[in-house]
Coordinates of C-alpha atoms and ligand atoms in Angstrom, one line a residue:
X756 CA -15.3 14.6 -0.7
X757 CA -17.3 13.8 2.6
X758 CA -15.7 11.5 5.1
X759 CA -15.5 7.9 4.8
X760 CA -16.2 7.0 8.3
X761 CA -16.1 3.4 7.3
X762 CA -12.6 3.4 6.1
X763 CA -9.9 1.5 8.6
X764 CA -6.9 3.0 9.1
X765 CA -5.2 0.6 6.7
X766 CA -7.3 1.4 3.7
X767 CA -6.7 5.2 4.5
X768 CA -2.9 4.9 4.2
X769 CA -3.6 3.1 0.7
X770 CA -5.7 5.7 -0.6
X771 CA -3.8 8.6 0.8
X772 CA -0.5 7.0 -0.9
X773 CA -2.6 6.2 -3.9
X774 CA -3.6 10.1 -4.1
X775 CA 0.1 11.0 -3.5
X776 CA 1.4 9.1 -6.3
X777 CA -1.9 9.8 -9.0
X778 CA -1.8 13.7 -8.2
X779 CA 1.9 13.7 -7.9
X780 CA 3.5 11.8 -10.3
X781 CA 0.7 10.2 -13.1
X782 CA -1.5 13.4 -13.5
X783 CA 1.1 15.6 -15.0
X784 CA 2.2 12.7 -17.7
X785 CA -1.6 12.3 -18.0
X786 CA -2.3 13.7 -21.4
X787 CA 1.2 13.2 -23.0
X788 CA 0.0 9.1 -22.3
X789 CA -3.3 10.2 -24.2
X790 CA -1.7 12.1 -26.9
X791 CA 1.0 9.6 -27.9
X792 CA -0.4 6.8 -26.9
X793 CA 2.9 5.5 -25.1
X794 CA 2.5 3.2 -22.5
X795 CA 3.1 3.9 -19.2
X796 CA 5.5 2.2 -17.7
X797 CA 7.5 4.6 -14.7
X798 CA 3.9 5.3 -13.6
X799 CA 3.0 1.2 -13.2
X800 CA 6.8 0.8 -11.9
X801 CA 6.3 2.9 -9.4
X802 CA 3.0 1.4 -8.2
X803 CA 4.5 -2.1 -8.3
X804 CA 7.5 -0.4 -6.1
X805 CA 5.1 1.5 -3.2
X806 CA 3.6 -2.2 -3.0
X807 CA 0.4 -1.2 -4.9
X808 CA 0.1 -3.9 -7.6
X809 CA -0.1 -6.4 -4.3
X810 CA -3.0 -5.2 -2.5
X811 CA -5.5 -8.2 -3.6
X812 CA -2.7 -10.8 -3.7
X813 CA -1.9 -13.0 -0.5
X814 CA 0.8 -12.2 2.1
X815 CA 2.3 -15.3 1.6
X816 CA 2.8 -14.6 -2.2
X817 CA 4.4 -11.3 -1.7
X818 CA 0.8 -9.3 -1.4
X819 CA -0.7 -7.4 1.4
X820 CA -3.6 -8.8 0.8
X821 CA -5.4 -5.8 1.7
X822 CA -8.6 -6.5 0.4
X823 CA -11.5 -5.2 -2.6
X824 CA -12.2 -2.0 -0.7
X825 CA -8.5 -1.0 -0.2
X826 CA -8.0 -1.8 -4.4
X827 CA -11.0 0.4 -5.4
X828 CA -9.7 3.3 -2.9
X829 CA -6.1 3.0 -4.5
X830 CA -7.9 2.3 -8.7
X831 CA -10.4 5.5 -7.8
X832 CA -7.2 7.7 -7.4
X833 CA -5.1 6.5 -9.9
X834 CA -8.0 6.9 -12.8
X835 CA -8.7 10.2 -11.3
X836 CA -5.5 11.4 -12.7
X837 CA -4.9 8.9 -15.7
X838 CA -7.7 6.8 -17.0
X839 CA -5.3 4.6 -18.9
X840 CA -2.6 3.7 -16.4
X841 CA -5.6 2.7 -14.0
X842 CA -6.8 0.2 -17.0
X843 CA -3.9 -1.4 -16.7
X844 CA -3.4 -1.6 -12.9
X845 CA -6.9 -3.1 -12.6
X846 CA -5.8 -5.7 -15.5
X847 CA -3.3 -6.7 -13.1
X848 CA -6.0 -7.3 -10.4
X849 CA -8.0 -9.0 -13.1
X850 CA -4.8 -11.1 -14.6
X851 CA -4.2 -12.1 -11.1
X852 CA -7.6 -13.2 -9.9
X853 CA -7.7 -16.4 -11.7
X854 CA -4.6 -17.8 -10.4
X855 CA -5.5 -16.6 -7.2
X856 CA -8.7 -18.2 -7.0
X857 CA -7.6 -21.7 -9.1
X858 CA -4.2 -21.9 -9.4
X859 CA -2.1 -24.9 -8.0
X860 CA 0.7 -23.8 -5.4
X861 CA 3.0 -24.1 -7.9
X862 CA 1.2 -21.8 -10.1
X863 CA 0.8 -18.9 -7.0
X864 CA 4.5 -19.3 -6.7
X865 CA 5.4 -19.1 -10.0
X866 CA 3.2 -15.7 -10.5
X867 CA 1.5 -14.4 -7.8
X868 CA 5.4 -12.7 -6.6
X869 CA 6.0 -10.8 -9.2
X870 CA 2.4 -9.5 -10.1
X871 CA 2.7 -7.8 -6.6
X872 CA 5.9 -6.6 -7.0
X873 CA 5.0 -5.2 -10.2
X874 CA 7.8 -7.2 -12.0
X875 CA 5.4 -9.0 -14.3
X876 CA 2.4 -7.7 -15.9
X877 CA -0.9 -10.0 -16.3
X878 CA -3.8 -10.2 -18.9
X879 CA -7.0 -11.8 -19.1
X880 CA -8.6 -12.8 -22.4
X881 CA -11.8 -14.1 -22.5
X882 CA -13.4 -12.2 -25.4
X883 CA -13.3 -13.1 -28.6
X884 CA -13.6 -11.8 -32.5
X885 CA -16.9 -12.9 -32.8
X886 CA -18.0 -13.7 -28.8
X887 CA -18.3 -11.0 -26.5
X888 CA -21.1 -10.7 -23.9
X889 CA -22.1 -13.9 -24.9
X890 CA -18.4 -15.4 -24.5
X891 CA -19.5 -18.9 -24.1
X892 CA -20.0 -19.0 -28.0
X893 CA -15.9 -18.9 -27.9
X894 CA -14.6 -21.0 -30.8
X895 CA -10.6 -20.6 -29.8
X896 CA -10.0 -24.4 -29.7
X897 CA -7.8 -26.3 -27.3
X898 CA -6.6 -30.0 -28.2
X899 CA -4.9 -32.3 -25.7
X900 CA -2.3 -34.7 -27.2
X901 CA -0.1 -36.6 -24.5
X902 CA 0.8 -33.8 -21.8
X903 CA 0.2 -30.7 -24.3
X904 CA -2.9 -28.7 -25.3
X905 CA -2.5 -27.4 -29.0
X906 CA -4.5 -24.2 -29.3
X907 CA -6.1 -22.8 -32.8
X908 CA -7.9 -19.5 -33.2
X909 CA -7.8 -15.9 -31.9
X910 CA -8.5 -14.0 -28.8
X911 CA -9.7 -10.4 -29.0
X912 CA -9.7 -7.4 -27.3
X913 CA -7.0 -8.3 -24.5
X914 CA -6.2 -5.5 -22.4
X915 CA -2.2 -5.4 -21.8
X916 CA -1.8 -8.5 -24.2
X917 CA 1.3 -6.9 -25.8
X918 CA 2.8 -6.4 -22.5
X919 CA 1.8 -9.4 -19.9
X920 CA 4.2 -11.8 -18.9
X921 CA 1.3 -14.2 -18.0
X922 CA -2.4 -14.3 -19.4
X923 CA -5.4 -16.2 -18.8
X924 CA -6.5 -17.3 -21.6
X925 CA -9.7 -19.1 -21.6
X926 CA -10.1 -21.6 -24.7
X927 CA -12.5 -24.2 -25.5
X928 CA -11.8 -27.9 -25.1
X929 CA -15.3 -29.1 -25.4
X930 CA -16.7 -27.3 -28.8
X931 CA -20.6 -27.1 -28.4
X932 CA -20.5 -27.0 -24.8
X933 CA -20.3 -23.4 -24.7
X934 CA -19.8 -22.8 -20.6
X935 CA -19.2 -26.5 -19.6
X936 CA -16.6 -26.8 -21.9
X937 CA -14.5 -23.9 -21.0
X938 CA -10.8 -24.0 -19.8
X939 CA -8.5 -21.9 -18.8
X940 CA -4.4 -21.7 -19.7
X941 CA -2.1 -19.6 -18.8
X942 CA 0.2 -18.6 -21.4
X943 CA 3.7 -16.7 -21.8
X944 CA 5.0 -14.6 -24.5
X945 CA 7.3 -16.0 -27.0
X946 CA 5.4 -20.0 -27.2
X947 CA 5.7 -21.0 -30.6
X948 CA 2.8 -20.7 -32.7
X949 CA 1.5 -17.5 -30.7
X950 CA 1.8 -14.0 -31.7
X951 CA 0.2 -10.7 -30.8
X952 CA -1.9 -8.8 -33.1
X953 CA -1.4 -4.8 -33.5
X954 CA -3.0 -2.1 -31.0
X955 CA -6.3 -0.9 -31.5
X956 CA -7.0 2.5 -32.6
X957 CA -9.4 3.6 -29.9
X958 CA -11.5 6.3 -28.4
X959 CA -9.6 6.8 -25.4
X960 CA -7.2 4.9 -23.0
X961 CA -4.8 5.4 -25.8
X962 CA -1.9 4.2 -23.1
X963 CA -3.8 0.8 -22.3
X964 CA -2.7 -1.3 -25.5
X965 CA -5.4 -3.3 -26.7
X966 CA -5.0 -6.6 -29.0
X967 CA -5.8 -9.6 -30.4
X968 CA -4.3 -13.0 -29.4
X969 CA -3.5 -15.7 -32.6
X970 CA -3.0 -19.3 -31.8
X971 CA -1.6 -21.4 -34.7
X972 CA -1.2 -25.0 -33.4
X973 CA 0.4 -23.4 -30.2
X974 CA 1.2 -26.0 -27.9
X975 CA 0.9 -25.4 -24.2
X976 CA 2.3 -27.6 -21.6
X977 CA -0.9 -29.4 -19.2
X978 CA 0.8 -27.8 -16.0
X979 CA -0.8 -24.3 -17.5
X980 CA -3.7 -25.6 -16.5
X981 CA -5.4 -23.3 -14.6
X982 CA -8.1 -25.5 -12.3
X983 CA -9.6 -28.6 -14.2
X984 CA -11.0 -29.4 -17.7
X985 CA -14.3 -27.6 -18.1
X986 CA -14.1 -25.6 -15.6
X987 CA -12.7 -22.1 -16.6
X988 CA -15.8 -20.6 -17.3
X989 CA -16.6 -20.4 -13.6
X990 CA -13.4 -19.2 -12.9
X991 CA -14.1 -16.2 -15.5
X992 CA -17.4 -15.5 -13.8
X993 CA -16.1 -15.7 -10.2
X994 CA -12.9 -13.7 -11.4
X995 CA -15.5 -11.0 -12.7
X996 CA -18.0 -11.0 -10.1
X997 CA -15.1 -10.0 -7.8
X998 CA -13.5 -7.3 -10.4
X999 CA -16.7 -5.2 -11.6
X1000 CA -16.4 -3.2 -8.5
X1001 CA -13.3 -2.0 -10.0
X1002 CA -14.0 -0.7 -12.6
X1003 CA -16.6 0.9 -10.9
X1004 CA -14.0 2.5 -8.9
X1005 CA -12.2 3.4 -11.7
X1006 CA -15.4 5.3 -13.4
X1007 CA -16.0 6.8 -9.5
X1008 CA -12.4 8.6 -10.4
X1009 CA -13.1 9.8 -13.7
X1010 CA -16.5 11.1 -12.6
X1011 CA -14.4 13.1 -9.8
X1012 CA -12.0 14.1 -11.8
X1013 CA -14.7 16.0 -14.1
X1014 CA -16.4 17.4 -11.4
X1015 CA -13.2 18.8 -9.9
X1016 CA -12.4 20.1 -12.9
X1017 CA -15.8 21.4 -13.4
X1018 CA -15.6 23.8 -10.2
X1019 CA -12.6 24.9 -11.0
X1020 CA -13.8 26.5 -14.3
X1021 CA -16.6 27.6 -12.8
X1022 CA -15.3 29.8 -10.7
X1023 CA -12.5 31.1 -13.0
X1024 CA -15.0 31.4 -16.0
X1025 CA -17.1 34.9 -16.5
X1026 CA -19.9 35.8 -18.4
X1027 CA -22.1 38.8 -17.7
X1028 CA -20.1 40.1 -15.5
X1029 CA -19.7 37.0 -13.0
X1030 CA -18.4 33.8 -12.6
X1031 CA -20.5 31.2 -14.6
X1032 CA -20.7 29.6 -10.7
X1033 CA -23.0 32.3 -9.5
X1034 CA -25.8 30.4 -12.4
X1035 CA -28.0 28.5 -11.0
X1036 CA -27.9 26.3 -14.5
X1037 CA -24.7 25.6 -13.7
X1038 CA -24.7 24.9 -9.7
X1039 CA -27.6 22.9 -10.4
X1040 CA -25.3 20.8 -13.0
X1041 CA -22.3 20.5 -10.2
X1042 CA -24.5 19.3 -7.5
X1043 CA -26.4 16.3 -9.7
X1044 CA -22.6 15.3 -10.8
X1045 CA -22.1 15.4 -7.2
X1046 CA -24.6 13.8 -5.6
X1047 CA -24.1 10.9 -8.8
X1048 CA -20.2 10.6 -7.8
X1049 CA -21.0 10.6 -4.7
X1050 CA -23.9 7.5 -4.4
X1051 CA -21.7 5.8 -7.0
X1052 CA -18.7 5.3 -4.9
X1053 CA -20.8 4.6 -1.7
X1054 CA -22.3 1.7 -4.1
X1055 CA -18.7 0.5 -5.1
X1056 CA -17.7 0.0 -1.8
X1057 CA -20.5 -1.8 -0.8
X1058 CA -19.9 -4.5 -3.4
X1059 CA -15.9 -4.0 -2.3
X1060 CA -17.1 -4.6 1.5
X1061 CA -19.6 -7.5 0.7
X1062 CA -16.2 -8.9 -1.4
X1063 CA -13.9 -8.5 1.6
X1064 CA -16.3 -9.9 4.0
X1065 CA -16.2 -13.0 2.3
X1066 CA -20.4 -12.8 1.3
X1067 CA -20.6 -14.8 -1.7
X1068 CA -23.3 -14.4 -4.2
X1069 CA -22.9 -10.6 -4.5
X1070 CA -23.8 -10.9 -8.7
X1071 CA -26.3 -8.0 -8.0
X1072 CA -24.1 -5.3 -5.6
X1073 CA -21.0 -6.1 -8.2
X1074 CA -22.9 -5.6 -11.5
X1075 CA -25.0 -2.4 -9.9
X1076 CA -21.8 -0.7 -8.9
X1077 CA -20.5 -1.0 -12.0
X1078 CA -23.0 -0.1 -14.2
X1079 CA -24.2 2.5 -12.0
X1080 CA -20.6 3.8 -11.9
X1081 CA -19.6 4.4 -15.2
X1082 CA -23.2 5.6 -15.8
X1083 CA -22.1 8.3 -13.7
X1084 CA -18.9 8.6 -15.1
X1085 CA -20.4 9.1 -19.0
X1086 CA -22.3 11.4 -17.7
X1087 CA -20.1 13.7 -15.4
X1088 CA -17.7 13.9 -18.3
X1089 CA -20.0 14.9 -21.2
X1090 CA -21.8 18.0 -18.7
X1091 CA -18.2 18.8 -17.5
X1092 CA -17.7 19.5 -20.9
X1093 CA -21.2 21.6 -21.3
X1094 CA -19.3 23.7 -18.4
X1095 CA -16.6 24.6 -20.1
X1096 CA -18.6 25.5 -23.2
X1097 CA -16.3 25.2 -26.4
X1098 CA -12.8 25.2 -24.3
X1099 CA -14.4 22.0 -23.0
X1100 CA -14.6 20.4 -26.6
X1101 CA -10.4 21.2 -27.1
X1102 CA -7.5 19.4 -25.9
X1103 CA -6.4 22.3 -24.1
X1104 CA -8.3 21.2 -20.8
X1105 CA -8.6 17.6 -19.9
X1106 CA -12.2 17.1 -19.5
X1107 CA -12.9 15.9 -23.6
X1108 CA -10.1 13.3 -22.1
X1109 CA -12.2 12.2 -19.4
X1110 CA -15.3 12.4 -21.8
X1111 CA -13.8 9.7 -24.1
X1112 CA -12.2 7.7 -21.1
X1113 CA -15.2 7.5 -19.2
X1114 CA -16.8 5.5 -22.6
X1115 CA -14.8 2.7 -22.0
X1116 CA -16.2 1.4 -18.4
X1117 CA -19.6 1.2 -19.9
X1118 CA -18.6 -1.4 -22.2
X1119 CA -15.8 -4.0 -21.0
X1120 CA -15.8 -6.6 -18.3
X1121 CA -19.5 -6.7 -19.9
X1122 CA -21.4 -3.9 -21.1
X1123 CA -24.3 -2.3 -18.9
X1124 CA -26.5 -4.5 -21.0
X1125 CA -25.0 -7.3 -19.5
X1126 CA -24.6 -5.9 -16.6
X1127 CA -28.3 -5.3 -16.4
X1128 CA -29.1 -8.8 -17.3
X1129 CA -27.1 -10.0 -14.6
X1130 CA -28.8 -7.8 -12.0
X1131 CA -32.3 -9.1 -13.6
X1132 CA -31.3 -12.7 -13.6
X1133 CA -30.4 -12.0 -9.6
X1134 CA -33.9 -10.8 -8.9
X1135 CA -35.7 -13.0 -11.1
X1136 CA -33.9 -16.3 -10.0
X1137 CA -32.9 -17.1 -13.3
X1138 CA -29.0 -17.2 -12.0
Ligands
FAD1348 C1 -10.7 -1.1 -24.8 C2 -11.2 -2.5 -24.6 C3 -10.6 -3.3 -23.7 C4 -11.0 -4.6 -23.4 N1 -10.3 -5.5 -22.6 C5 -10.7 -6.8 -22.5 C6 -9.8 -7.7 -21.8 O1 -8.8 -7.3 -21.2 N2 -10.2 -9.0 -21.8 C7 -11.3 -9.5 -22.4 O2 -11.6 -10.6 -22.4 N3 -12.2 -8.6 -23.0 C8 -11.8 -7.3 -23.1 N4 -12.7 -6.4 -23.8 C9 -13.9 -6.9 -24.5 C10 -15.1 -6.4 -23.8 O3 -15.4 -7.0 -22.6 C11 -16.3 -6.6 -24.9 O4 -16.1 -5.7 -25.9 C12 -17.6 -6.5 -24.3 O5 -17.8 -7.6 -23.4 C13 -18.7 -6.5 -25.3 O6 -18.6 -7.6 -26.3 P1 -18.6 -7.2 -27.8 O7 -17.7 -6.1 -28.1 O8 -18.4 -8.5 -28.6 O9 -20.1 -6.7 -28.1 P2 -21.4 -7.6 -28.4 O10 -21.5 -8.7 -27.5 O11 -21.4 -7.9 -29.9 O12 -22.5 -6.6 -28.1 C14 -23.0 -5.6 -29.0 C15 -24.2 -4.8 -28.4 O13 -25.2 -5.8 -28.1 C16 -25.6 -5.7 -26.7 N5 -26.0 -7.0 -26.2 C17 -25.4 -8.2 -26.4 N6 -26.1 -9.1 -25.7 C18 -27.2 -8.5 -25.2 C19 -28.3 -9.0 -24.4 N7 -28.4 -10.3 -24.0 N8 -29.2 -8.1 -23.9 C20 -29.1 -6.8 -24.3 N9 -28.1 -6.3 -25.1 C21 -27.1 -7.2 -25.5 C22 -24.3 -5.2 -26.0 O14 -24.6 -4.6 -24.8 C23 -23.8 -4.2 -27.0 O15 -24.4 -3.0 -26.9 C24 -12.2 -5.1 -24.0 C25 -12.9 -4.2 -24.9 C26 -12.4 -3.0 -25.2 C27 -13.1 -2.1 -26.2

């Protein structure tokens, strides 16, 4: 990888103990976490416990508050080795946002501690069964009666549902006000009336569980109120806007993690009486994975830098790294497993892994449909 000139010497030390860690301890459990599907919980202790789950959260809440940039140099390493413990580590960014951004003091107290120590586990659950990228057309119904909200319907597609100690759950309270009548709650495990549907059967992640929320006159206390009435579909948007970079960076490390993988083989690999490197089909392939890693994490941490510089309004940088990101990724992945010819297609070498990962970053925290809309509505006013 080329130098990062940029990089202070704070967000060095969090990528190079972020490298430490991914390479050290969460590649080798890697594809055991794929194979079995068990969740993994040493690898996410031990990020909590080398203070990694606190980079985005405030000093006075127990963070470091090290900023966007320093997350997506720790979330690049940490997919690079295991796309599915990184889901969950950049859930815990994306749990945390909301309260960060809206939450009352008592909230932050009550939380933000023990996201950054790693002791609790967040979620955020805005999709729904029938309302994805257009997730103002949510129907999961709040009522207020007297100082409790009682929720009715289902959630969907809630990454870490199973496990979170707290998620945002963003309900309406308004029905037919789609955006304008959006609220947020934050909700605990074991509320009467709430239970947890069973894990998807995916593609890939296979350690990041994946459920369904069901609400069944749940009632909810009005302090988990996150922010006012009507107003949680801002904090949704803001929470994203300031998140997509992530998974950008976490696409960046599967990309990386293909092409590595990809030299590697190459060199070992002969046919014709020489390494399958000495082809210029092949160099030509390692160099356009190269130069596509390369542009998309210089991309990601532009939208990371524009985040920590406090520039609002970065829609467009936020959506492009993304989508251009895990564009890359999808890509890497499927030709890193053209270069290994039909050793690539086995699970005996970890790039069909990455192939089925890398999937995944094209399609949540809005697909690169969405993504692209977002980008148009930014040039063409429409915002
Ligand atoms: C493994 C996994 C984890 C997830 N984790 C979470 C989570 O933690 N929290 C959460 O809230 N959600 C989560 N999601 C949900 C995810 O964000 C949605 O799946 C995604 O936003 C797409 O919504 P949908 O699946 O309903 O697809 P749909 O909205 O039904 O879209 C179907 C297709 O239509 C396209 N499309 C839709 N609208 C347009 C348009 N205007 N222009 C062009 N094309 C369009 C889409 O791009 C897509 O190709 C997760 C999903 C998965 C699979």
């Amino acid at each position: 990888m080329s130098q990062l000139y940029y990089l202070t010497d704070e967000q060095r030390a969090v990528r190079d103990l972020a490298r430490e860690i991914a390479r050290e301890r969460i590649a080798p459990l890697a594809a055991h976490v794929d194979e079995t599907g068990e969740y993994p919980h040493e690898q996410l202790k031990l990020l909590g416990q080398q203070g990694l789950m606190g980079l985005h959260i405030p000093e006075a809440y127990g963070g470091t508050a090290s900023g966007s940039l320093a997350f997506c140099l720790a979330a690049e390493e940490v997919a690079w080795a295991c796309a599915s413990t990184a889901t969950i580590f950049l859930v815990q960014n994306l749990g945390g946002y909301p309260i960060i951004f809206a939450g009352s003091e008592e909230q932050k107290r009550r939380y933000l501690p023990k996201l950054a120590s790693g002791e609790m586990t967040a979620a955020f659950s805005l999709s729904e069964p029938g309302a994805g990228s257009d997730a103002a057309a949510m129907t999961c119904r709040a009522v207020r009666k007297g100082d409790r909200y009682v929720l009715n319907g289902a959630k969907m597609w809630v990454t870490n549902g199973s496990h979170a100690g707290v998620i945002t759950v963003f309900v309406t309270t308004e029905p037919g006000k789609r955006a304008k009548g959006v609220t947020a709650l934050l909700i605990e495990p074991g509320l009467k009336g709430f239970t947890v549907g069973k894990p998807e059967r995916k593609l890939g992640i296979h350690g990041s569980p994946t459920v369904a929320l069901h609400f069944a006159d749940c009632e909810v206390p009005v302090e988990n109120r996150l922010g006012a009435e009507g107003e949680g579909f801002k904090v949704a948007m803001k929470t994203l806007e300031q998140s997509r970079p992530t998974i950008g960076a976490q696409a960046v490390g599967i990309g990386q993690a293909a092409l590595d993988a990809s030299v590697a083989y190459a060199k070992e690999r002969r046919a014709f009486d020489q390494p399958i490197a000495a082809f210029q089909g092949i160099q030509f392939m390692l160099a356009d994975m190269a130069i596509a890693v390369h542009a998309s994490r210089l991309v990601v941490h532009h939208a990371a830098a524009l985040i920590d510089h406090g520039i609002t309004g970065a829609a467009l940088e936020s959506s492009a790294a993304k989508c251009l990101a895990s564009d890359t990724a999808m890509k890497a992945a499927t030709d890193a497993v053209q270069i290994l010819g039909g050793y690539g297609y086995t699970r005996e070498f970890p790039v069909e892994r990455f192939m089925r990962d890398a999937k995944i970053t094209q399609i949540y925290e809005g697909t690169n449909q969405i993504q692209r809309v977002v980008i148009a509505q930014q040039l063409l006013g429409k915002s």
